[in-house]
């Protein structure tokens, strides 16, 4: 019963965040959404912030699991960029990107939320880093690009794009279109033969030394 109640509260907190936003995510509203007594929020989690923190980790694990097989099946950087655009649309439509943006804002004044949001993003980053490491190995960029840094930059831009879209939809659209151009470039790099790979790597080494 205790485990079932905690899961109801976690799912209730996520639903409340998506449907009402952080500002209206109170113990009362979470309990009402979960269909349990309000006091159980504090009994199981101690505070609303602690519950939201655990809900953030729980939700991130669910979202990552949703896409894990699709990420593992990607065979090129171009496919990864296409997937990223489609995933952004799916997550935005579900309200999850907006929730993450709100949690990041609220985390500035809540250590519990800050740690939980970082943990949630860390799950995404770990998946992205694994995919980037695998895909970059087949390009001349292997050994020059930093998969860990790229994964973090991608996660940051994923959230930033949502915030940017709220004030400049056209600009956000152009940013997404730019990803298509990067996809075309990635396809060219991946299609180079051994001689082309060596030439690109030679140029990168010279640039790095310079």
N, C-alpha and C. Protein backbone atom coordinates (compact mmCIF):
# COMPACT_ATOMS: atom_id res chain seq x y z
N UNK A 1 0.83 -1.20 0.00
CA UNK A 1 0.00 0.00 0.00
C UNK A 1 0.86 1.25 0.00
N UNK A 2 1.96 1.22 0.79
CA UNK A 2 2.83 2.38 0.88
C UNK A 2 3.48 2.67 -0.48
N UNK A 3 3.98 1.63 -1.14
CA UNK A 3 4.62 1.81 -2.44
C UNK A 3 3.61 2.30 -3.47
N UNK A 4 2.40 1.77 -3.42
CA UNK A 4 1.36 2.18 -4.37
C UNK A 4 0.98 3.64 -4.16
N UNK A 5 0.90 4.05 -2.90
CA UNK A 5 0.56 5.44 -2.58
C UNK A 5 1.65 6.39 -3.04
N UNK A 6 2.90 6.00 -2.83
CA UNK A 6 4.02 6.85 -3.27
C UNK A 6 4.01 7.01 -4.79
N UNK A 7 3.71 5.92 -5.50
CA UNK A 7 3.66 6.01 -6.96
C UNK A 7 2.51 6.91 -7.40
N UNK A 8 1.37 6.82 -6.73
CA UNK A 8 0.25 7.70 -7.05
C UNK A 8 0.63 9.16 -6.85
N UNK A 9 1.38 9.43 -5.79
CA UNK A 9 1.80 10.81 -5.51
C UNK A 9 2.81 11.30 -6.55
N UNK A 10 3.72 10.44 -6.95
CA UNK A 10 4.70 10.82 -7.96
C UNK A 10 4.00 11.13 -9.29
N UNK A 11 3.08 10.25 -9.68
CA UNK A 11 2.36 10.46 -10.93
C UNK A 11 1.42 11.66 -10.81
N UNK A 12 0.84 11.84 -9.63
CA UNK A 12 -0.03 13.00 -9.40
C UNK A 12 0.74 14.30 -9.46
N UNK A 13 1.95 14.29 -8.93
CA UNK A 13 2.78 15.49 -8.98
C UNK A 13 3.14 15.84 -10.42
N UNK A 14 3.49 14.82 -11.22
CA UNK A 14 3.83 15.07 -12.63
C UNK A 14 2.63 15.58 -13.40
N UNK A 15 1.47 15.01 -13.19
CA UNK A 15 0.27 15.46 -13.88
C UNK A 15 -0.08 16.88 -13.49
N UNK A 16 0.08 17.20 -12.22
CA UNK A 16 -0.22 18.56 -11.75
C UNK A 16 0.75 19.56 -12.36
N UNK A 17 2.02 19.19 -12.43
CA UNK A 17 3.01 20.05 -13.05
C UNK A 17 2.66 20.33 -14.51
N UNK A 18 2.32 19.28 -15.24
CA UNK A 18 2.00 19.43 -16.66
C UNK A 18 0.73 20.25 -16.87
N UNK A 19 -0.29 19.98 -16.06
CA UNK A 19 -1.60 20.59 -16.28
C UNK A 19 -1.74 21.96 -15.65
N UNK A 20 -1.01 22.21 -14.52
CA UNK A 20 -1.23 23.47 -13.80
C UNK A 20 0.03 24.32 -13.63
N UNK A 21 1.21 23.74 -13.89
CA UNK A 21 2.44 24.51 -13.74
C UNK A 21 2.96 24.48 -12.31
N UNK A 22 4.21 24.87 -12.14
CA UNK A 22 4.87 24.83 -10.83
C UNK A 22 4.16 25.70 -9.81
N UNK A 23 3.71 26.89 -10.24
CA UNK A 23 3.10 27.84 -9.30
C UNK A 23 1.87 27.28 -8.60
N UNK A 24 1.14 26.40 -9.26
CA UNK A 24 -0.09 25.85 -8.68
C UNK A 24 0.08 24.41 -8.21
N UNK A 25 1.31 23.95 -8.17
CA UNK A 25 1.56 22.58 -7.73
C UNK A 25 1.74 22.57 -6.22
N UNK A 26 0.64 22.54 -5.51
CA UNK A 26 0.62 22.52 -4.05
C UNK A 26 0.34 21.12 -3.55
N UNK A 27 0.55 20.91 -2.26
CA UNK A 27 0.24 19.60 -1.66
C UNK A 27 -1.23 19.25 -1.88
N UNK A 28 -2.09 20.26 -1.74
CA UNK A 28 -3.52 20.02 -1.91
C UNK A 28 -3.85 19.58 -3.34
N UNK A 29 -3.29 20.28 -4.33
CA UNK A 29 -3.59 19.94 -5.72
C UNK A 29 -2.99 18.60 -6.13
N UNK A 30 -1.79 18.33 -5.64
CA UNK A 30 -1.16 17.04 -5.95
C UNK A 30 -1.99 15.90 -5.37
N UNK A 31 -2.39 16.05 -4.11
CA UNK A 31 -3.18 15.01 -3.45
C UNK A 31 -4.51 14.78 -4.17
N UNK A 32 -5.13 15.89 -4.60
CA UNK A 32 -6.41 15.77 -5.31
C UNK A 32 -6.22 15.03 -6.63
N UNK A 33 -5.16 15.35 -7.35
CA UNK A 33 -4.88 14.67 -8.62
C UNK A 33 -4.59 13.20 -8.39
N UNK A 34 -3.84 12.91 -7.32
CA UNK A 34 -3.47 11.53 -7.02
C UNK A 34 -4.61 10.73 -6.40
N UNK A 35 -5.63 11.43 -5.88
CA UNK A 35 -6.75 10.75 -5.24
C UNK A 35 -6.42 10.20 -3.87
N UNK A 36 -5.54 10.92 -3.13
CA UNK A 36 -5.17 10.49 -1.77
C UNK A 36 -5.30 11.68 -0.82
N UNK A 37 -5.17 11.40 0.47
CA UNK A 37 -5.25 12.46 1.47
C UNK A 37 -4.02 13.36 1.40
N UNK A 38 -4.23 14.66 1.62
CA UNK A 38 -3.14 15.64 1.52
C UNK A 38 -1.99 15.33 2.47
N UNK A 39 -2.31 14.83 3.66
CA UNK A 39 -1.28 14.56 4.65
C UNK A 39 -0.27 13.51 4.19
N UNK A 40 -0.65 12.67 3.23
CA UNK A 40 0.26 11.64 2.75
C UNK A 40 1.45 12.22 1.97
N UNK A 41 1.27 13.43 1.43
CA UNK A 41 2.39 14.10 0.76
C UNK A 41 3.55 14.26 1.74
N UNK A 42 3.23 14.74 2.94
CA UNK A 42 4.26 15.01 3.95
C UNK A 42 4.71 13.73 4.65
N UNK A 43 3.79 12.78 4.78
CA UNK A 43 4.14 11.50 5.41
C UNK A 43 5.19 10.76 4.60
N UNK A 44 5.02 10.75 3.27
CA UNK A 44 5.92 9.98 2.41
C UNK A 44 7.14 10.77 1.95
N UNK A 45 7.01 12.09 1.81
CA UNK A 45 8.10 12.86 1.21
C UNK A 45 8.62 14.02 2.06
N UNK A 46 7.92 14.36 3.10
CA UNK A 46 8.40 15.41 4.01
C UNK A 46 8.01 16.81 3.59
N UNK A 47 8.06 17.11 2.30
CA UNK A 47 7.71 18.44 1.80
C UNK A 47 7.31 18.35 0.34
N UNK A 48 6.67 19.40 -0.14
CA UNK A 48 6.29 19.44 -1.55
C UNK A 48 7.53 19.44 -2.45
N UNK A 49 8.55 20.21 -2.05
CA UNK A 49 9.78 20.27 -2.85
C UNK A 49 10.45 18.90 -2.96
N UNK A 50 10.45 18.14 -1.88
CA UNK A 50 11.04 16.80 -1.91
C UNK A 50 10.23 15.90 -2.84
N UNK A 51 8.91 16.01 -2.78
CA UNK A 51 8.06 15.23 -3.67
C UNK A 51 8.31 15.62 -5.13
N UNK A 52 8.40 16.92 -5.41
CA UNK A 52 8.64 17.36 -6.77
C UNK A 52 10.00 16.88 -7.26
N UNK A 53 10.97 16.87 -6.36
CA UNK A 53 12.30 16.38 -6.72
C UNK A 53 12.26 14.92 -7.13
N UNK A 54 11.60 14.10 -6.32
CA UNK A 54 11.49 12.68 -6.65
C UNK A 54 10.65 12.47 -7.91
N UNK A 55 9.62 13.31 -8.09
CA UNK A 55 8.80 13.21 -9.29
C UNK A 55 9.61 13.56 -10.54
N UNK A 56 10.51 14.52 -10.39
CA UNK A 56 11.38 14.90 -11.51
C UNK A 56 12.26 13.73 -11.92
N UNK A 57 12.88 13.06 -10.95
CA UNK A 57 13.71 11.88 -11.26
C UNK A 57 12.87 10.76 -11.87
N UNK A 58 11.72 10.52 -11.27
CA UNK A 58 10.82 9.46 -11.73
C UNK A 58 10.36 9.74 -13.16
N UNK A 59 9.96 10.99 -13.42
CA UNK A 59 9.48 11.35 -14.74
C UNK A 59 10.58 11.26 -15.79
N UNK A 60 11.78 11.72 -15.44
CA UNK A 60 12.90 11.67 -16.38
C UNK A 60 13.22 10.23 -16.74
N UNK A 61 13.21 9.34 -15.75
CA UNK A 61 13.49 7.93 -16.01
C UNK A 61 12.45 7.34 -16.97
N UNK A 62 11.20 7.74 -16.80
CA UNK A 62 10.15 7.25 -17.69
C UNK A 62 10.33 7.77 -19.11
N UNK A 63 10.65 9.06 -19.23
CA UNK A 63 10.81 9.66 -20.56
C UNK A 63 12.01 9.05 -21.29
N UNK A 64 13.11 8.87 -20.58
CA UNK A 64 14.30 8.28 -21.19
C UNK A 64 14.01 6.85 -21.65
N UNK A 65 13.32 6.09 -20.81
CA UNK A 65 12.98 4.71 -21.16
C UNK A 65 12.10 4.67 -22.41
N UNK A 66 11.25 5.67 -22.57
CA UNK A 66 10.35 5.74 -23.74
C UNK A 66 11.14 5.79 -25.04
N UNK A 67 12.30 6.46 -25.02
CA UNK A 67 13.06 6.68 -26.25
C UNK A 67 14.30 5.80 -26.38
N UNK A 68 14.59 5.00 -25.38
CA UNK A 68 15.87 4.28 -25.36
C UNK A 68 16.05 3.37 -26.59
N UNK A 69 15.05 2.61 -26.95
CA UNK A 69 15.18 1.71 -28.09
C UNK A 69 15.38 2.49 -29.39
N UNK A 70 14.68 3.61 -29.53
CA UNK A 70 14.82 4.42 -30.74
C UNK A 70 16.21 5.03 -30.82
N UNK A 71 16.75 5.45 -29.69
CA UNK A 71 18.11 5.99 -29.68
C UNK A 71 19.12 4.91 -30.05
N UNK A 72 18.93 3.72 -29.52
CA UNK A 72 19.87 2.63 -29.80
C UNK A 72 19.84 2.21 -31.26
N UNK A 73 18.73 2.47 -31.95
CA UNK A 73 18.61 2.05 -33.34
C UNK A 73 19.15 3.08 -34.32
N UNK A 74 19.51 4.27 -33.84
CA UNK A 74 20.01 5.32 -34.74
C UNK A 74 21.35 4.91 -35.32
N UNK A 75 21.51 5.14 -36.64
CA UNK A 75 22.73 4.69 -37.30
C UNK A 75 23.61 5.79 -37.83
N UNK A 76 23.22 7.06 -37.64
CA UNK A 76 24.03 8.16 -38.16
C UNK A 76 23.71 9.43 -37.40
N UNK A 77 24.61 10.42 -37.52
CA UNK A 77 24.37 11.72 -36.89
C UNK A 77 23.16 12.40 -37.52
N UNK A 78 22.97 12.21 -38.82
CA UNK A 78 21.80 12.79 -39.47
C UNK A 78 20.51 12.23 -38.87
N UNK A 79 20.49 10.93 -38.62
CA UNK A 79 19.32 10.31 -38.00
C UNK A 79 19.11 10.83 -36.58
N UNK A 80 20.21 11.07 -35.87
CA UNK A 80 20.11 11.60 -34.51
C UNK A 80 19.49 12.99 -34.52
N UNK A 81 19.90 13.85 -35.45
CA UNK A 81 19.34 15.19 -35.52
C UNK A 81 17.86 15.15 -35.90
N UNK A 82 17.51 14.26 -36.81
CA UNK A 82 16.10 14.11 -37.19
C UNK A 82 15.28 13.62 -36.00
N UNK A 83 15.85 12.67 -35.26
CA UNK A 83 15.17 12.15 -34.06
C UNK A 83 14.99 13.26 -33.03
N UNK A 84 16.03 14.09 -32.83
CA UNK A 84 15.97 15.16 -31.83
C UNK A 84 14.83 16.12 -32.13
N UNK A 85 14.68 16.45 -33.40
CA UNK A 85 13.60 17.37 -33.78
C UNK A 85 12.23 16.74 -33.51
N UNK A 86 12.07 15.48 -33.87
CA UNK A 86 10.80 14.80 -33.65
C UNK A 86 10.52 14.65 -32.16
N UNK A 87 11.56 14.32 -31.38
CA UNK A 87 11.37 14.15 -29.94
C UNK A 87 11.00 15.47 -29.28
N UNK A 88 11.63 16.56 -29.72
CA UNK A 88 11.29 17.87 -29.17
C UNK A 88 9.81 18.18 -29.39
N UNK A 89 9.31 17.86 -30.59
CA UNK A 89 7.90 18.11 -30.89
C UNK A 89 7.00 17.26 -29.99
N UNK A 90 7.36 16.00 -29.80
CA UNK A 90 6.57 15.10 -28.95
C UNK A 90 6.56 15.58 -27.51
N UNK A 91 7.74 15.90 -26.99
CA UNK A 91 7.84 16.32 -25.59
C UNK A 91 7.17 17.67 -25.37
N UNK A 92 7.27 18.55 -26.34
CA UNK A 92 6.62 19.85 -26.22
C UNK A 92 5.11 19.68 -26.20
N UNK A 93 4.59 18.84 -27.10
CA UNK A 93 3.15 18.61 -27.17
C UNK A 93 2.61 18.02 -25.86
N UNK A 94 3.43 17.20 -25.22
CA UNK A 94 3.02 16.59 -23.96
C UNK A 94 3.18 17.50 -22.75
N UNK A 95 3.81 18.65 -22.95
CA UNK A 95 4.01 19.60 -21.85
C UNK A 95 5.24 19.35 -21.01
N UNK A 96 6.05 18.34 -21.39
CA UNK A 96 7.18 17.95 -20.54
C UNK A 96 8.36 18.92 -20.64
N UNK A 97 8.56 19.52 -21.81
CA UNK A 97 9.66 20.47 -21.94
C UNK A 97 9.35 21.73 -21.14
N UNK A 98 8.09 22.17 -21.17
CA UNK A 98 7.69 23.34 -20.40
C UNK A 98 7.86 23.08 -18.91
N UNK A 99 7.52 21.88 -18.47
CA UNK A 99 7.68 21.52 -17.06
C UNK A 99 9.15 21.57 -16.66
N UNK A 100 10.01 21.05 -17.51
CA UNK A 100 11.44 21.07 -17.20
C UNK A 100 11.95 22.50 -17.09
N UNK A 101 11.48 23.38 -17.98
CA UNK A 101 11.87 24.78 -17.90
C UNK A 101 11.42 25.42 -16.60
N UNK A 102 10.20 25.09 -16.17
CA UNK A 102 9.69 25.64 -14.90
C UNK A 102 10.47 25.09 -13.72
N UNK A 103 10.82 23.81 -13.76
CA UNK A 103 11.59 23.22 -12.67
C UNK A 103 12.98 23.85 -12.58
N UNK A 104 13.59 24.13 -13.73
CA UNK A 104 14.90 24.77 -13.73
C UNK A 104 14.83 26.16 -13.11
N UNK A 105 13.74 26.88 -13.41
CA UNK A 105 13.57 28.21 -12.83
C UNK A 105 13.35 28.11 -11.32
N UNK A 106 12.48 27.19 -10.90
CA UNK A 106 12.19 27.03 -9.46
C UNK A 106 13.39 26.51 -8.71
N UNK A 107 14.26 25.76 -9.38
CA UNK A 107 15.43 25.17 -8.73
C UNK A 107 16.44 26.21 -8.29
N UNK A 108 16.35 27.43 -8.84
CA UNK A 108 17.30 28.47 -8.46
C UNK A 108 17.19 28.83 -6.98
N UNK A 109 16.01 28.59 -6.40
CA UNK A 109 15.82 28.92 -4.98
C UNK A 109 15.52 27.69 -4.13
N UNK A 110 15.70 26.50 -4.70
CA UNK A 110 15.43 25.27 -3.95
C UNK A 110 16.53 24.25 -4.20
N UNK A 111 17.41 24.02 -3.22
CA UNK A 111 18.48 23.02 -3.39
C UNK A 111 17.95 21.63 -3.73
N UNK A 112 16.82 21.25 -3.13
CA UNK A 112 16.26 19.92 -3.40
C UNK A 112 15.84 19.79 -4.86
N UNK A 113 15.19 20.83 -5.39
CA UNK A 113 14.77 20.80 -6.78
C UNK A 113 15.98 20.90 -7.72
N UNK A 114 16.98 21.67 -7.32
CA UNK A 114 18.18 21.80 -8.15
C UNK A 114 18.87 20.45 -8.32
N UNK A 115 19.03 19.73 -7.21
CA UNK A 115 19.69 18.42 -7.28
C UNK A 115 18.87 17.43 -8.10
N UNK A 116 17.55 17.46 -7.92
CA UNK A 116 16.69 16.52 -8.63
C UNK A 116 16.65 16.82 -10.13
N UNK A 117 16.58 18.11 -10.47
CA UNK A 117 16.55 18.49 -11.88
C UNK A 117 17.86 18.11 -12.56
N UNK A 118 18.97 18.31 -11.86
CA UNK A 118 20.28 17.91 -12.39
C UNK A 118 20.33 16.41 -12.60
N UNK A 119 19.79 15.65 -11.66
CA UNK A 119 19.76 14.19 -11.79
C UNK A 119 18.92 13.78 -13.00
N UNK A 120 17.76 14.44 -13.17
CA UNK A 120 16.89 14.12 -14.29
C UNK A 120 17.57 14.41 -15.62
N UNK A 121 18.20 15.57 -15.72
CA UNK A 121 18.94 15.90 -16.94
C UNK A 121 20.10 14.94 -17.15
N UNK A 122 20.69 14.49 -16.03
CA UNK A 122 21.82 13.56 -16.13
C UNK A 122 21.43 12.26 -16.80
N UNK A 123 20.19 11.81 -16.62
CA UNK A 123 19.73 10.59 -17.28
C UNK A 123 19.70 10.78 -18.80
N UNK A 124 19.20 11.94 -19.22
CA UNK A 124 19.19 12.25 -20.65
C UNK A 124 20.60 12.35 -21.20
N UNK A 125 21.46 13.05 -20.46
CA UNK A 125 22.83 13.27 -20.91
C UNK A 125 23.57 11.95 -21.08
N UNK A 126 23.37 11.03 -20.15
CA UNK A 126 24.05 9.72 -20.24
C UNK A 126 23.63 8.98 -21.51
N UNK A 127 22.33 9.03 -21.84
CA UNK A 127 21.86 8.37 -23.06
C UNK A 127 22.44 9.03 -24.30
N UNK A 128 22.42 10.36 -24.31
CA UNK A 128 22.94 11.09 -25.47
C UNK A 128 24.44 10.87 -25.65
N UNK A 129 25.17 10.86 -24.53
CA UNK A 129 26.61 10.66 -24.62
C UNK A 129 26.94 9.29 -25.22
N UNK A 130 26.20 8.28 -24.81
CA UNK A 130 26.44 6.93 -25.35
C UNK A 130 26.18 6.89 -26.85
N UNK A 131 25.10 7.53 -27.29
CA UNK A 131 24.76 7.54 -28.72
C UNK A 131 25.79 8.33 -29.51
N UNK A 132 26.18 9.51 -29.00
CA UNK A 132 27.15 10.35 -29.70
C UNK A 132 28.52 9.66 -29.79
N UNK A 133 28.91 8.99 -28.73
CA UNK A 133 30.19 8.28 -28.75
C UNK A 133 30.19 7.22 -29.84
N UNK A 134 29.08 6.50 -29.93
CA UNK A 134 28.98 5.43 -30.95
C UNK A 134 28.95 6.01 -32.36
N UNK A 135 28.16 7.06 -32.58
CA UNK A 135 28.00 7.60 -33.92
C UNK A 135 29.22 8.39 -34.39
N UNK A 136 29.85 9.13 -33.48
CA UNK A 136 31.03 9.90 -33.87
C UNK A 136 32.20 9.01 -34.25
N UNK A 137 32.22 7.79 -33.72
CA UNK A 137 33.31 6.87 -34.01
C UNK A 137 33.38 6.53 -35.50
N UNK A 138 32.26 6.71 -36.20
CA UNK A 138 32.23 6.38 -37.63
C UNK A 138 32.53 7.58 -38.51
N UNK A 139 32.93 8.71 -37.92
CA UNK A 139 33.19 9.93 -38.68
C UNK A 139 34.62 10.40 -38.45
N UNK A 140 35.09 11.34 -39.28
CA UNK A 140 36.42 11.91 -39.06
C UNK A 140 36.52 12.74 -37.78
N UNK A 141 35.37 13.01 -37.15
CA UNK A 141 35.36 13.82 -35.93
C UNK A 141 35.74 13.02 -34.70
N UNK A 142 35.83 11.70 -34.82
CA UNK A 142 36.19 10.86 -33.67
C UNK A 142 37.54 11.29 -33.13
N UNK A 143 37.59 11.52 -31.84
CA UNK A 143 38.83 11.95 -31.21
C UNK A 143 38.98 13.46 -31.14
N UNK A 144 38.14 14.20 -31.91
CA UNK A 144 38.21 15.66 -31.89
C UNK A 144 36.99 16.26 -31.18
N UNK A 145 35.82 15.69 -31.43
CA UNK A 145 34.61 16.16 -30.76
C UNK A 145 34.48 15.48 -29.40
N UNK A 146 33.96 16.19 -28.45
CA UNK A 146 33.80 15.67 -27.08
C UNK A 146 32.35 15.21 -26.88
N UNK A 147 32.07 13.91 -26.91
CA UNK A 147 30.70 13.43 -26.76
C UNK A 147 30.04 13.88 -25.46
N UNK A 148 30.80 13.91 -24.36
CA UNK A 148 30.23 14.31 -23.08
C UNK A 148 29.80 15.78 -23.12
N UNK A 149 30.67 16.63 -23.67
CA UNK A 149 30.32 18.04 -23.77
C UNK A 149 29.18 18.28 -24.73
N UNK A 150 29.17 17.57 -25.86
CA UNK A 150 28.09 17.71 -26.84
C UNK A 150 26.76 17.26 -26.25
N UNK A 151 26.78 16.21 -25.46
CA UNK A 151 25.55 15.72 -24.84
C UNK A 151 24.98 16.77 -23.89
N UNK A 152 25.83 17.43 -23.13
CA UNK A 152 25.37 18.49 -22.22
C UNK A 152 24.87 19.70 -22.98
N UNK A 153 25.56 20.05 -24.06
CA UNK A 153 25.11 21.18 -24.88
C UNK A 153 23.75 20.89 -25.51
N UNK A 154 23.56 19.65 -25.94
CA UNK A 154 22.29 19.26 -26.54
C UNK A 154 21.16 19.33 -25.53
N UNK A 155 21.41 18.83 -24.32
CA UNK A 155 20.38 18.87 -23.27
C UNK A 155 20.02 20.31 -22.92
N UNK A 156 21.03 21.18 -22.84
CA UNK A 156 20.78 22.58 -22.51
C UNK A 156 19.98 23.27 -23.62
N UNK A 157 20.32 22.99 -24.88
CA UNK A 157 19.61 23.62 -25.99
C UNK A 157 18.18 23.10 -26.09
N UNK A 158 17.98 21.84 -25.67
CA UNK A 158 16.64 21.25 -25.71
C UNK A 158 15.68 22.06 -24.84
N UNK A 159 16.14 22.46 -23.65
CA UNK A 159 15.32 23.27 -22.75
C UNK A 159 15.25 24.70 -23.26
N UNK A 160 16.41 25.24 -23.65
CA UNK A 160 16.46 26.62 -24.11
C UNK A 160 15.57 26.87 -25.31
N UNK A 161 15.45 25.88 -26.19
CA UNK A 161 14.62 26.03 -27.37
C UNK A 161 13.17 26.27 -26.99
N UNK A 162 12.71 25.60 -25.97
CA UNK A 162 11.33 25.77 -25.51
C UNK A 162 11.12 27.19 -24.99
N UNK A 163 12.06 27.69 -24.20
CA UNK A 163 11.93 29.04 -23.66
C UNK A 163 12.01 30.08 -24.78
N UNK A 164 12.91 29.84 -25.73
CA UNK A 164 13.09 30.76 -26.85
C UNK A 164 11.84 30.80 -27.73
N UNK A 165 11.23 29.65 -27.90
CA UNK A 165 10.06 29.55 -28.76
C UNK A 165 8.91 30.38 -28.22
N UNK A 166 8.87 30.55 -26.88
CA UNK A 166 7.80 31.33 -26.27
C UNK A 166 7.86 32.80 -26.61
N UNK A 167 9.03 33.32 -26.91
CA UNK A 167 9.18 34.75 -27.21
C UNK A 167 9.47 35.02 -28.68
N UNK A 168 9.98 34.03 -29.41
CA UNK A 168 10.33 34.23 -30.81
C UNK A 168 10.15 32.92 -31.57
N UNK A 169 8.89 32.58 -31.90
CA UNK A 169 8.62 31.31 -32.59
C UNK A 169 9.37 31.19 -33.92
N UNK A 170 9.44 32.28 -34.67
CA UNK A 170 10.13 32.23 -35.96
C UNK A 170 11.63 31.95 -35.78
N UNK A 171 12.21 32.61 -34.76
CA UNK A 171 13.63 32.39 -34.48
C UNK A 171 13.90 30.96 -34.06
N UNK A 172 13.00 30.41 -33.25
CA UNK A 172 13.16 29.02 -32.82
C UNK A 172 13.03 28.08 -34.01
N UNK A 173 12.13 28.42 -34.93
CA UNK A 173 11.98 27.61 -36.13
C UNK A 173 13.24 27.62 -36.98
N UNK A 174 13.86 28.80 -37.08
CA UNK A 174 15.10 28.89 -37.85
C UNK A 174 16.22 28.08 -37.17
N UNK A 175 16.22 28.11 -35.84
CA UNK A 175 17.23 27.32 -35.13
C UNK A 175 17.06 25.84 -35.42
N UNK A 176 15.82 25.38 -35.45
CA UNK A 176 15.57 23.98 -35.77
C UNK A 176 15.92 23.68 -37.23
N UNK A 177 15.67 24.64 -38.10
CA UNK A 177 16.05 24.44 -39.50
C UNK A 177 17.57 24.32 -39.64
N UNK A 178 18.29 25.05 -38.79
CA UNK A 178 19.75 24.98 -38.83
C UNK A 178 20.23 23.57 -38.50
N UNK A 179 19.46 22.88 -37.67
CA UNK A 179 19.82 21.50 -37.36
C UNK A 179 19.74 20.63 -38.62
N UNK A 180 18.79 20.96 -39.50
CA UNK A 180 18.70 20.21 -40.74
C UNK A 180 19.96 20.41 -41.59
N UNK A 181 20.50 21.63 -41.57
CA UNK A 181 21.73 21.90 -42.31
C UNK A 181 22.89 21.11 -41.71
N UNK A 182 22.91 21.03 -40.37
CA UNK A 182 23.94 20.23 -39.72
C UNK A 182 23.80 18.75 -40.09
N UNK A 183 22.55 18.31 -40.24
CA UNK A 183 22.31 16.92 -40.62
C UNK A 183 22.89 16.64 -42.00
N UNK A 184 22.73 17.61 -42.92
CA UNK A 184 23.28 17.44 -44.26
C UNK A 184 24.81 17.37 -44.21
N UNK A 185 25.40 18.22 -43.39
CA UNK A 185 26.86 18.21 -43.23
C UNK A 185 27.33 16.89 -42.64
N UNK A 186 26.59 16.42 -41.64
CA UNK A 186 26.94 15.14 -41.00
C UNK A 186 26.89 14.00 -42.01
N UNK A 187 25.90 14.04 -42.91
CA UNK A 187 25.78 12.99 -43.92
C UNK A 187 26.98 12.99 -44.85
N UNK A 188 27.44 14.19 -45.22
CA UNK A 188 28.61 14.29 -46.08
C UNK A 188 29.83 13.70 -45.39
N UNK A 189 30.04 14.06 -44.12
CA UNK A 189 31.20 13.56 -43.38
C UNK A 189 31.16 12.05 -43.25
N UNK A 190 29.97 11.53 -42.99
CA UNK A 190 29.85 10.08 -42.82
C UNK A 190 30.03 9.33 -44.13
N UNK A 191 29.75 10.03 -45.26
CA UNK A 191 29.87 9.37 -46.55
C UNK A 191 31.26 9.40 -47.15
N UNK A 192 32.17 10.11 -46.50
CA UNK A 192 33.54 10.17 -47.01
C UNK A 192 34.22 8.81 -46.87
N UNK A 193 35.03 8.48 -47.84
CA UNK A 193 35.80 7.24 -47.76
C UNK A 193 37.01 7.41 -46.87
N UNK A 194 37.81 6.37 -46.75
CA UNK A 194 39.01 6.42 -45.88
C UNK A 194 39.93 7.60 -46.20
N UNK A 195 40.12 7.89 -47.49
CA UNK A 195 41.00 8.99 -47.88
C UNK A 195 40.42 10.33 -47.42
N UNK A 196 39.12 10.47 -47.59
CA UNK A 196 38.46 11.70 -47.14
C UNK A 196 38.54 11.85 -45.64
N UNK A 197 38.35 10.76 -44.92
CA UNK A 197 38.46 10.79 -43.45
C UNK A 197 39.85 11.26 -43.03
N UNK A 198 40.87 10.73 -43.69
CA UNK A 198 42.24 11.10 -43.33
C UNK A 198 42.49 12.58 -43.61
N UNK A 199 41.94 13.09 -44.72
CA UNK A 199 42.13 14.49 -45.07
C UNK A 199 41.46 15.41 -44.04
N UNK A 200 40.25 15.06 -43.64
CA UNK A 200 39.54 15.87 -42.65
C UNK A 200 40.27 15.84 -41.31
N UNK A 201 40.69 14.66 -40.90
CA UNK A 201 41.38 14.53 -39.63
C UNK A 201 42.70 15.30 -39.66
N UNK A 202 43.39 15.28 -40.80
CA UNK A 202 44.64 16.03 -40.92
C UNK A 202 44.37 17.53 -40.75
N UNK A 203 43.31 18.00 -41.39
CA UNK A 203 42.96 19.41 -41.25
C UNK A 203 42.57 19.77 -39.83
N UNK A 204 41.85 18.89 -39.17
CA UNK A 204 41.46 19.14 -37.78
C UNK A 204 42.68 19.17 -36.86
N UNK A 205 43.64 18.27 -37.11
CA UNK A 205 44.85 18.27 -36.29
C UNK A 205 45.63 19.57 -36.47
N UNK A 206 45.71 20.03 -37.70
CA UNK A 206 46.43 21.27 -37.96
C UNK A 206 45.72 22.44 -37.29
N UNK A 207 44.39 22.44 -37.38
CA UNK A 207 43.63 23.50 -36.73
C UNK A 207 43.77 23.49 -35.23
N UNK A 208 43.81 22.29 -34.66
CA UNK A 208 43.95 22.17 -33.21
C UNK A 208 45.31 22.66 -32.75
N UNK A 209 46.35 22.33 -33.50
CA UNK A 209 47.70 22.80 -33.14
C UNK A 209 47.80 24.32 -33.26
N UNK A 210 47.09 24.86 -34.25
CA UNK A 210 47.14 26.31 -34.45
C UNK A 210 46.43 27.04 -33.34
